[in-house]
PDB file of C-alpha atoms in Angstrom:
ATOM      1  CA  GLY A   1      99.538  20.587  18.275  1.00  0.00           C
ATOM      2  CA  PHE A   2     101.759  20.301  21.335  1.00  0.00           C
ATOM      3  CA  ALA A   3     102.685  22.022  24.603  1.00  0.00           C
ATOM      4  CA  VAL A   4     106.183  21.527  26.031  1.00  0.00           C
ATOM      5  CA  SER A   5     108.249  23.263  28.732  1.00  0.00           C
ATOM      6  CA  THR A   6     112.063  23.234  28.659  1.00  0.00           C
ATOM      7  CA  ALA A   7     114.641  24.197  31.282  1.00  0.00           C
ATOM      8  CA  GLY A   8     118.324  24.427  30.399  1.00  0.00           C
ATOM      9  CA  LEU A   9     121.755  25.099  31.847  1.00  0.00           C
ATOM     10  CA  SER A  10     124.391  26.632  29.548  1.00  0.00           C
ATOM     11  CA  PHE A  11     128.114  27.314  29.751  1.00  0.00           C
ATOM     12  CA  GLY A  12     130.702  28.962  27.498  1.00  0.00           C
ATOM     13  CA  LEU A  13     134.456  28.445  27.403  1.00  0.00           C
ATOM     14  CA  PRO A  14     136.780  31.045  25.809  1.00  0.00           C
ATOM     15  CA  LEU A  15     139.763  29.708  23.866  1.00  0.00           C
ATOM     16  CA  THR A  16     143.116  31.450  23.580  1.00  0.00           C
ATOM     17  CA  SER A  17     143.988  32.885  20.166  1.00  0.00           C
ATOM     18  CA  GLN A  18     146.647  35.294  18.925  1.00  0.00           C
ATOM     19  CA  ASN A  19     144.579  36.722  16.051  1.00  0.00           C
ATOM     20  CA  GLY A  20     141.178  37.196  17.662  1.00  0.00           C
ATOM     21  CA  SER A  21     138.795  35.371  19.945  1.00  0.00           C
ATOM     22  CA  MET A  22     137.170  31.958  19.974  1.00  0.00           C
ATOM     23  CA  ALA A  23     134.757  30.187  22.267  1.00  0.00           C
ATOM     24  CA  ILE A  24     132.807  26.967  22.521  1.00  0.00           C
ATOM     25  CA  GLY A  25     129.648  26.353  24.486  1.00  0.00           C
ATOM     26  CA  ALA A  26     126.910  23.862  25.234  1.00  0.00           C
ATOM     27  CA  THR A  27     123.455  23.682  26.772  1.00  0.00           C
ATOM     28  CA  LEU A  28     122.056  20.733  28.706  1.00  0.00           C
ATOM     29  CA  LYS A  29     118.261  20.846  28.811  1.00  0.00           C
ATOM     30  CA  TYR A  30     115.287  18.890  30.095  1.00  0.00           C
ATOM     31  CA  SER A  31     111.893  18.989  28.362  1.00  0.00           C
ATOM     32  CA  ALA A  32     108.527  18.006  29.814  1.00  0.00           C
ATOM     33  CA  GLY A  33     105.554  17.466  27.514  1.00  0.00           C
ATOM     34  CA  HIS A  34     102.144  18.600  28.752  1.00  0.00           C
ATOM     35  CA  ALA A  35      99.819  17.928  25.802  1.00  0.00           C
ATOM     36  CA  VAL A  36      99.875  16.623  22.240  1.00  0.00           C
ATOM     37  CA  ALA A  37      97.228  16.021  19.567  1.00  0.00           C
ATOM     38  CA  VAL A  38      97.777  14.419  16.169  1.00  0.00           C
ATOM     39  CA  GLY A  39      94.973  13.779  13.670  1.00  0.00           C
ATOM     40  CA  GLN A  40      94.730  12.469  10.113  1.00  0.00           C
ATOM     41  CA  ASP A  41      91.876  13.234   7.740  1.00  0.00           C
ATOM     42  CA  GLN A  42      90.894   9.907   6.184  1.00  0.00           C
ATOM     43  CA  GLY A  43      88.291  11.461   3.918  1.00  0.00           C
ATOM     44  CA  GLY A  44      84.745  12.630   4.538  1.00  0.00           C
ATOM     45  CA  SER A  45      81.814  13.411   2.295  1.00  0.00           C
ATOM     46  CA  LEU A  46      78.806  15.674   1.936  1.00  0.00           C
ATOM     47  CA  LYS A  47      75.738  14.690  -0.082  1.00  0.00           C
ATOM     48  CA  SER A  48      72.756  16.912  -0.740  1.00  0.00           C
ATOM     49  CA  ASP A  49      69.978  14.550  -1.826  1.00  0.00           C
ATOM     50  CA  PRO A  50      69.315  13.182   0.654  1.00  0.00           C
ATOM     51  CA  ILE A  51      71.454  15.253   3.022  1.00  0.00           C
ATOM     52  CA  LYS A  52      74.241  13.091   4.428  1.00  0.00           C
ATOM     53  CA  VAL A  53      77.485  14.126   6.128  1.00  0.00           C
ATOM     54  CA  SER A  54      80.258  11.676   6.926  1.00  0.00           C
ATOM     55  CA  VAL A  55      83.455  12.379   8.895  1.00  0.00           C
ATOM     56  CA  ASN A  56      86.545  10.150   9.293  1.00  0.00           C
ATOM     57  CA  PHE A  57      89.201  11.944  11.339  1.00  0.00           C
ATOM     58  CA  PRO A  58      91.065   9.596  13.727  1.00  0.00           C
ATOM     59  CA  THR A  59      93.043  11.358  16.449  1.00  0.00           C
ATOM     60  CA  VAL A  60      95.608  10.507  19.108  1.00  0.00           C
ATOM     61  CA  MET A  61      95.955  12.879  22.049  1.00  0.00           C
ATOM     62  CA  THR A  62      96.873  13.081  25.689  1.00  0.00           C
ATOM     63  CA  ASP A  63      94.046  11.997  27.982  1.00  0.00           C
ATOM     64  CA  GLU A  64      92.653  15.398  28.954  1.00  0.00           C
ATOM     65  CA  GLU A  65      90.288  13.945  31.565  1.00  0.00           C
ATOM     66  CA  GLU A  66      93.086  12.161  33.423  1.00  0.00           C
ATOM     67  CA  GLY A  67      95.301  15.211  32.991  1.00  0.00           C
ATOM     68  CA  LEU A  68      92.792  17.420  34.795  1.00  0.00           C
ATOM     69  CA  LYS A  69      92.484  14.895  37.614  1.00  0.00           C
ATOM     70  CA  LYS A  70      96.258  14.588  38.030  1.00  0.00           C
ATOM     71  CA  LEU A  71      97.565  18.132  37.817  1.00  0.00           C
ATOM     72  CA  ALA A  72     100.365  17.087  40.150  1.00  0.00           C
ATOM     73  CA  TYR A  73     101.732  14.897  37.313  1.00  0.00           C
ATOM     74  CA  PRO A  74     102.005  17.217  34.298  1.00  0.00           C
ATOM     75  CA  ASN A  75     104.556  15.145  32.383  1.00  0.00           C
ATOM     76  CA  GLN A  76     102.947  13.409  29.401  1.00  0.00           C
ATOM     77  CA  GLY A  77     106.406  12.875  27.925  1.00  0.00           C
ATOM     78  CA  SER A  78     109.976  13.862  28.732  1.00  0.00           C
ATOM     79  CA  GLY A  79     113.601  13.741  27.639  1.00  0.00           C
ATOM     80  CA  ILE A  80     116.987  15.419  27.810  1.00  0.00           C
ATOM     81  CA  GLY A  81     118.828  17.210  25.030  1.00  0.00           C
ATOM     82  CA  VAL A  82     122.140  18.896  24.241  1.00  0.00           C
ATOM     83  CA  ASP A  83     122.949  21.959  22.110  1.00  0.00           C
ATOM     84  CA  VAL A  84     126.546  22.811  21.123  1.00  0.00           C
ATOM     85  CA  GLY A  85     128.027  25.964  19.624  1.00  0.00           C
ATOM     86  CA  PHE A  86     131.210  27.634  18.383  1.00  0.00           C
ATOM     87  CA  GLN A  87     132.151  31.319  17.942  1.00  0.00           C
ATOM     88  CA  MET A  88     135.166  32.948  16.296  1.00  0.00           C
ATOM     89  CA  GLN A  89     136.228  36.535  15.626  1.00  0.00           C
ATOM     90  CA  ARG A  90     139.122  37.525  13.335  1.00  0.00           C
ATOM     91  CA  ASN A  91     139.609  41.268  12.860  1.00  0.00           C
ATOM     92  CA  ARG A  92     136.425  42.380  11.027  1.00  0.00           C
ATOM     93  CA  LEU A  93     135.040  38.880  10.500  1.00  0.00           C
ATOM     94  CA  HIS A  94     132.721  37.176  12.974  1.00  0.00           C
ATOM     95  CA  PHE A  95     131.627  33.552  12.590  1.00  0.00           C
ATOM     96  CA  GLY A  96     129.346  31.290  14.580  1.00  0.00           C
ATOM     97  CA  ALA A  97     127.883  27.798  14.294  1.00  0.00           C
ATOM     98  CA  ALA A  98     125.531  25.765  16.451  1.00  0.00           C
ATOM     99  CA  VAL A  99     123.805  22.402  16.467  1.00  0.00           C
ATOM    100  CA  LEU A 100     120.521  22.447  18.367  1.00  0.00           C
ATOM    101  CA  ASN A 101     119.306  19.097  19.667  1.00  0.00           C
ATOM    102  CA  ALA A 102     122.531  17.382  18.671  1.00  0.00           C
ATOM    103  CA  PHE A 103     121.237  14.773  21.096  1.00  0.00           C
ATOM    104  CA  ASN A 104     117.646  14.634  22.350  1.00  0.00           C
ATOM    105  CA  THR A 105     115.741  11.741  23.925  1.00  0.00           C
ATOM    106  CA  PHE A 106     112.318  13.416  24.181  1.00  0.00           C
ATOM    107  CA  ALA A 107     109.348  11.116  23.510  1.00  0.00           C
ATOM    108  CA  TRP A 108     105.662  11.114  24.434  1.00  0.00           C
ATOM    109  CA  ASP A 109     104.512   8.547  26.982  1.00  0.00           C
ATOM    110  CA  ASP A 110     102.317   5.990  25.169  1.00  0.00           C
ATOM    111  CA  ALA A 111     100.632   5.048  28.443  1.00  0.00           C
ATOM    112  CA  LYS A 112      99.189   8.577  28.716  1.00  0.00           C
ATOM    113  CA  LEU A 113      97.806   8.761  25.179  1.00  0.00           C
ATOM    114  CA  VAL A 114      94.330   7.806  23.973  1.00  0.00           C
ATOM    115  CA  TYR A 115      92.843   7.111  20.554  1.00  0.00           C
ATOM    116  CA  ARG A 116      89.555   8.479  19.223  1.00  0.00           C
ATOM    117  CA  ALA A 117      88.248   7.039  15.959  1.00  0.00           C
ATOM    118  CA  GLY A 118      86.608  10.354  14.972  1.00  0.00           C
ATOM    119  CA  LEU A 119      83.820   8.738  12.950  1.00  0.00           C
ATOM    120  CA  ALA A 120      80.456  10.363  12.310  1.00  0.00           C
ATOM    121  CA  THR A 121      77.589   9.776   9.878  1.00  0.00           C
ATOM    122  CA  LEU A 122      74.839  12.361  10.027  1.00  0.00           C
ATOM    123  CA  GLU A 123      71.651  11.945   7.989  1.00  0.00           C
ATOM    124  CA  GLN A 124      67.969  12.460   8.561  1.00  0.00           C
ATOM    125  CA  GLY A 125      66.725   9.976  11.155  1.00  0.00           C
ATOM    126  CA  ASN A 126      70.040   8.096  11.420  1.00  0.00           C
ATOM    127  CA  ASN A 127      73.031   9.615  13.199  1.00  0.00           C
ATOM    128  CA  ASN A 128      76.024   7.511  14.230  1.00  0.00           C
ATOM    129  CA  THR A 129      79.153   8.795  15.948  1.00  0.00           C
ATOM    130  CA  ASP A 130      82.284   7.314  17.509  1.00  0.00           C
ATOM    131  CA  PHE A 131      84.464   9.724  19.460  1.00  0.00           C
ATOM    132  CA  ASP A 132      84.936   7.523  22.531  1.00  0.00           C
ATOM    133  CA  LYS A 133      88.328   6.985  24.136  1.00  0.00           C
ATOM    134  CA  LYS A 134      90.135   3.823  23.140  1.00  0.00           C
ATOM    135  CA  PRO A 135      93.574   2.403  24.012  1.00  0.00           C
ATOM    136  CA  TYR A 136      96.443   4.018  22.150  1.00  0.00           C
ATOM    137  CA  ALA A 137      97.507   0.598  20.824  1.00  0.00           C
ATOM    138  CA  SER A 138      94.291   0.401  18.775  1.00  0.00           C
ATOM    139  CA  ALA A 139      95.190   3.515  16.744  1.00  0.00           C
ATOM    140  CA  PRO A 140      96.174   2.998  13.074  1.00  0.00           C
ATOM    141  CA  ALA A 141      99.892   2.363  12.538  1.00  0.00           C
ATOM    142  CA  SER A 142     100.251   5.498  10.405  1.00  0.00           C
ATOM    143  CA  LEU A 143      98.853   7.624  13.231  1.00  0.00           C
ATOM    144  CA  ARG A 144     101.175   6.056  15.817  1.00  0.00           C
ATOM    145  CA  GLU A 145     104.110   6.741  13.481  1.00  0.00           C
ATOM    146  CA  SER A 146     103.078  10.409  13.322  1.00  0.00           C
ATOM    147  CA  VAL A 147     103.127  10.572  17.133  1.00  0.00           C
ATOM    148  CA  ASP A 148     106.598   8.989  17.180  1.00  0.00           C
ATOM    149  CA  GLU A 149     107.766  11.770  14.842  1.00  0.00           C
ATOM    150  CA  MET A 150     106.622  14.436  17.336  1.00  0.00           C
ATOM    151  CA  LYS A 151     110.120  14.940  18.735  1.00  0.00           C
ATOM    152  CA  PHE A 152     112.941  17.500  18.628  1.00  0.00           C
ATOM    153  CA  ASP A 153     115.049  17.012  15.491  1.00  0.00           C
ATOM    154  CA  PRO A 154     118.642  18.278  15.056  1.00  0.00           C
ATOM    155  CA  THR A 155     118.991  21.796  13.644  1.00  0.00           C
ATOM    156  CA  VAL A 156     122.258  23.160  12.221  1.00  0.00           C
ATOM    157  CA  SER A 157     122.823  26.924  12.173  1.00  0.00           C
ATOM    158  CA  VAL A 158     125.767  28.754  10.583  1.00  0.00           C
ATOM    159  CA  GLY A 159     126.205  32.533  10.471  1.00  0.00           C
ATOM    160  CA  ALA A 160     128.826  35.146   9.662  1.00  0.00           C
ATOM    161  CA  ALA A 161     129.137  38.931   9.904  1.00  0.00           C
ATOM    162  CA  TYR A 162     131.667  41.373   8.416  1.00  0.00           C
ATOM    163  CA  ASP A 163     132.305  44.914   9.647  1.00  0.00           C
ATOM    164  CA  VAL A 164     132.587  46.847   6.372  1.00  0.00           C
ATOM    165  CA  GLN A 165     133.055  50.033   8.401  1.00  0.00           C
ATOM    166  CA  PRO A 166     133.225  50.566  12.165  1.00  0.00           C
ATOM    167  CA  ASP A 167     129.548  51.557  12.066  1.00  0.00           C
ATOM    168  CA  PHE A 168     128.278  49.272   9.260  1.00  0.00           C
ATOM    169  CA  THR A 169     128.002  45.451   9.364  1.00  0.00           C
ATOM    170  CA  LEU A 170     126.812  42.891   6.815  1.00  0.00           C
ATOM    171  CA  SER A 171     125.638  39.449   7.949  1.00  0.00           C
ATOM    172  CA  ALA A 172     124.347  36.170   6.543  1.00  0.00           C
ATOM    173  CA  ASP A 173     123.051  32.966   8.087  1.00  0.00           C
ATOM    174  CA  VAL A 174     121.675  29.550   7.157  1.00  0.00           C
ATOM    175  CA  ARG A 175     119.616  27.274   9.415  1.00  0.00           C
ATOM    176  CA  ASN A 176     118.232  23.849   8.530  1.00  0.00           C
ATOM    177  CA  ARG A 177     116.258  21.315  10.574  1.00  0.00           C
ATOM    178  CA  PHE A 178     116.763  17.635   9.760  1.00  0.00           C
ATOM    179  CA  GLY A 179     113.300  16.161  10.217  1.00  0.00           C
ATOM    180  CA  ASP A 180     109.642  17.145  10.454  1.00  0.00           C
ATOM    181  CA  GLY A 181     109.243  16.939  14.216  1.00  0.00           C
ATOM    182  CA  MET A 182     108.033  19.573  16.672  1.00  0.00           C
ATOM    183  CA  SER A 183     108.995  23.137  15.815  1.00  0.00           C
ATOM    184  CA  LEU A 184     107.537  26.631  15.574  1.00  0.00           C
ATOM    185  CA  THR A 185     109.929  27.765  12.823  1.00  0.00           C
ATOM    186  CA  PRO A 186     110.299  26.863   9.117  1.00  0.00           C
ATOM    187  CA  LYS A 187     112.530  23.907   8.288  1.00  0.00           C
ATOM    188  CA  LEU A 188     114.974  25.988   6.207  1.00  0.00           C
ATOM    189  CA  HIS A 189     116.005  29.618   6.732  1.00  0.00           C
ATOM    190  CA  ALA A 190     118.674  31.402   4.637  1.00  0.00           C
ATOM    191  CA  GLY A 191     118.989  35.141   5.129  1.00  0.00           C
ATOM    192  CA  VAL A 192     121.086  38.292   4.873  1.00  0.00           C
ATOM    193  CA  GLY A 193     121.038  41.425   7.011  1.00  0.00           C
ATOM    194  CA  VAL A 194     122.626  44.804   7.664  1.00  0.00           C
ATOM    195  CA  GLU A 195     123.242  46.896  10.788  1.00  0.00           C
ATOM    196  CA  TYR A 196     124.018  50.632  10.815  1.00  0.00           C
ATOM    197  CA  ARG A 197     125.374  52.295  13.956  1.00  0.00           C
ATOM    198  CA  GLY A 198     126.255  55.754  12.601  1.00  0.00           C
ATOM    199  CA  LEU A 199     123.408  57.633  14.304  1.00  0.00           C
ATOM    200  CA  GLY A 200     124.902  57.765  17.768  1.00  0.00           C
ATOM    201  CA  ALA A 201     122.562  56.179  20.285  1.00  0.00           C
ATOM    202  CA  LEU A 202     120.269  54.725  17.594  1.00  0.00           C
ATOM    203  CA  HIS A 203     121.306  51.487  15.833  1.00  0.00           C
ATOM    204  CA  LEU A 204     119.234  50.314  12.843  1.00  0.00           C
ATOM    205  CA  ARG A 205     118.862  46.800  11.391  1.00  0.00           C
ATOM    206  CA  GLY A 206     117.080  45.165   8.479  1.00  0.00           C
ATOM    207  CA  GLY A 207     117.128  41.930   6.525  1.00  0.00           C
ATOM    208  CA  GLY A 208     115.392  39.341   4.416  1.00  0.00           C
ATOM    209  CA  ALA A 209     115.382  35.570   4.180  1.00  0.00           C
ATOM    210  CA  VAL A 210     114.180  32.677   2.103  1.00  0.00           C
ATOM    211  CA  VAL A 211     112.284  30.176   4.262  1.00  0.00           C
ATOM    212  CA  THR A 212     110.683  26.842   3.452  1.00  0.00           C
ATOM    213  CA  GLY A 213     107.780  27.590   1.148  1.00  0.00           C
ATOM    214  CA  GLY A 214     108.092  31.377   1.387  1.00  0.00           C
ATOM    215  CA  MET A 215     110.040  34.376   2.596  1.00  0.00           C
ATOM    216  CA  GLN A 216     110.613  36.710   5.548  1.00  0.00           C
ATOM    217  CA  LEU A 217     111.285  40.444   5.823  1.00  0.00           C
ATOM    218  CA  GLY A 218     112.183  42.196   9.057  1.00  0.00           C
ATOM    219  CA  GLY A 219     113.727  45.225  10.673  1.00  0.00           C
ATOM    220  CA  GLY A 220     114.408  46.787  14.047  1.00  0.00           C
ATOM    221  CA  ALA A 221     116.336  49.295  16.083  1.00  0.00           C
ATOM    222  CA  THR A 222     118.205  49.609  19.379  1.00  0.00           C
ATOM    223  CA  LEU A 223     118.350  52.673  21.581  1.00  0.00           C
ATOM    224  CA  VAL A 224     121.662  52.642  23.470  1.00  0.00           C
ATOM    225  CA  LEU A 225     121.471  54.655  26.702  1.00  0.00           C
ATOM    226  CA  GLY A 226     124.827  54.040  28.352  1.00  0.00           C
ATOM    227  CA  ALA A 227     124.800  50.519  29.748  1.00  0.00           C
ATOM    228  CA  VAL A 228     121.060  50.129  29.061  1.00  0.00           C
ATOM    229  CA  ASN A 229     119.877  48.934  25.630  1.00  0.00           C
ATOM    230  CA  PHE A 230     116.242  48.984  24.536  1.00  0.00           C
ATOM    231  CA  SER A 231     115.499  47.106  21.286  1.00  0.00           C
ATOM    232  CA  PHE A 232     112.398  46.505  19.213  1.00  0.00           C
ATOM    233  CA  ALA A 233     111.907  44.566  15.981  1.00  0.00           C
ATOM    234  CA  GLY A 234     109.197  43.312  13.661  1.00  0.00           C
ATOM    235  CA  ALA A 235     108.951  40.841  10.789  1.00  0.00           C
ATOM    236  CA  MET A 236     106.506  39.401   8.275  1.00  0.00           C
ATOM    237  CA  GLN A 237     106.825  35.745   7.378  1.00  0.00           C
ATOM    238  CA  LYS A 238     105.153  33.657   4.673  1.00  0.00           C
ATOM    239  CA  GLY A 239     106.092  29.996   4.681  1.00  0.00           C
ATOM    240  CA  ASP A 240     105.147  26.363   5.135  1.00  0.00           C
ATOM    241  CA  LEU A 241     103.701  26.899   8.617  1.00  0.00           C
ATOM    242  CA  GLU A 242     101.450  29.941   8.220  1.00  0.00           C
ATOM    243  CA  ASP A 243     101.616  33.625   7.362  1.00  0.00           C
ATOM    244  CA  VAL A 244     102.575  35.441  10.541  1.00  0.00           C
ATOM    245  CA  SER A 245     103.658  38.820  11.861  1.00  0.00           C
ATOM    246  CA  ILE A 246     106.323  38.772  14.563  1.00  0.00           C
ATOM    247  CA  GLY A 247     107.182  41.420  17.145  1.00  0.00           C
ATOM    248  CA  GLN A 248     109.880  41.594  19.809  1.00  0.00           C
ATOM    249  CA  LEU A 249     110.901  43.940  22.629  1.00  0.00           C
ATOM    250  CA  THR A 250     114.197  43.492  24.487  1.00  0.00           C
ATOM    251  CA  LEU A 251     115.756  45.240  27.466  1.00  0.00           C
ATOM    252  CA  SER A 252     119.437  44.427  27.998  1.00  0.00           C
ATOM    253  CA  PHE A 253     122.398  45.764  29.948  1.00  0.00           C
ATOM    254  CA  GLY A 254     125.920  46.224  28.609  1.00  0.00           C
ATOM    255  CA  GLY A 255     127.328  45.306  25.195  1.00  0.00           C
ATOM    256  CA  ARG A 256     126.336  46.505  21.742  1.00  0.00           C
TER     257      ARG A 256
END
C-alpha cells in the first residue's frame, strides 16, 4: 500500500500543418510520498493437536509513530517526473500518443522506513511475538528490493479515433506500463469504443477492453447544454488488481 500526492504543471504547443492540426505537450510534476507498507508472507502454520499458530510476515513501512509526531514533515519520499504527449488530426482521423513518467526520480526515503519481523508463535502456555521496530537495514534483501520497486514506471499510451459519420465515432487505444511499480490501474489495457452524437443534446458512449488478467466494460453519456457539459460514466473491471466498479461525474465548459 502507498499514499502519494502529486502536483504538476503542463503546457501544450500547437504545430502548423496544411492538412489538419498537430500539437505536442509535456507535464513537469513533483510527487511527495506520505506512507508505504510492503510485506511478504514467509509461510505460517496452524496445528490442531495441540493447538499451535505460527506467523511469519516481515514488513517494511514508514514509521507511523514518528510521522504523527512530525506532521510538519509529511515527505517520506519524493521525486520529479515528466510526461510527454503528441496529438494529430487529419480530416476524420484523430491520433494521440503519450509517455507517462518518461523520466521519474521518485524514491522512498530509507531513513524514514522501519522493519518489523512479524513473527508470532501462539500455543497454550507459550506465546512469543516479535513486531518491534527495527532499523530498515536489518530487513531481508528481498523485502528491501520490493521497496525499491515501489516507484513510478514508464507507461506508453497510443490511441486513435475515426469519424465514420459526423455524429458517429469509432476509437481504439492501447496502454502498457513497463514495470510492476506503484499504480492503481492494470499493467496492460487494450480497448475499443464508440460515441454517438445523433440525439441532439445527448451524446452516448460505450466500450470494452482487455486488461491484464481480465476485462473491462463501460459506458456513459454527456448532456450538452450550450457551453455547459455534464457527463457521467460507469464501468466494471475484472483484472490483476481486483474486481471493481468505477463511476465518474464531470462538469465541463465548452468543447464537445
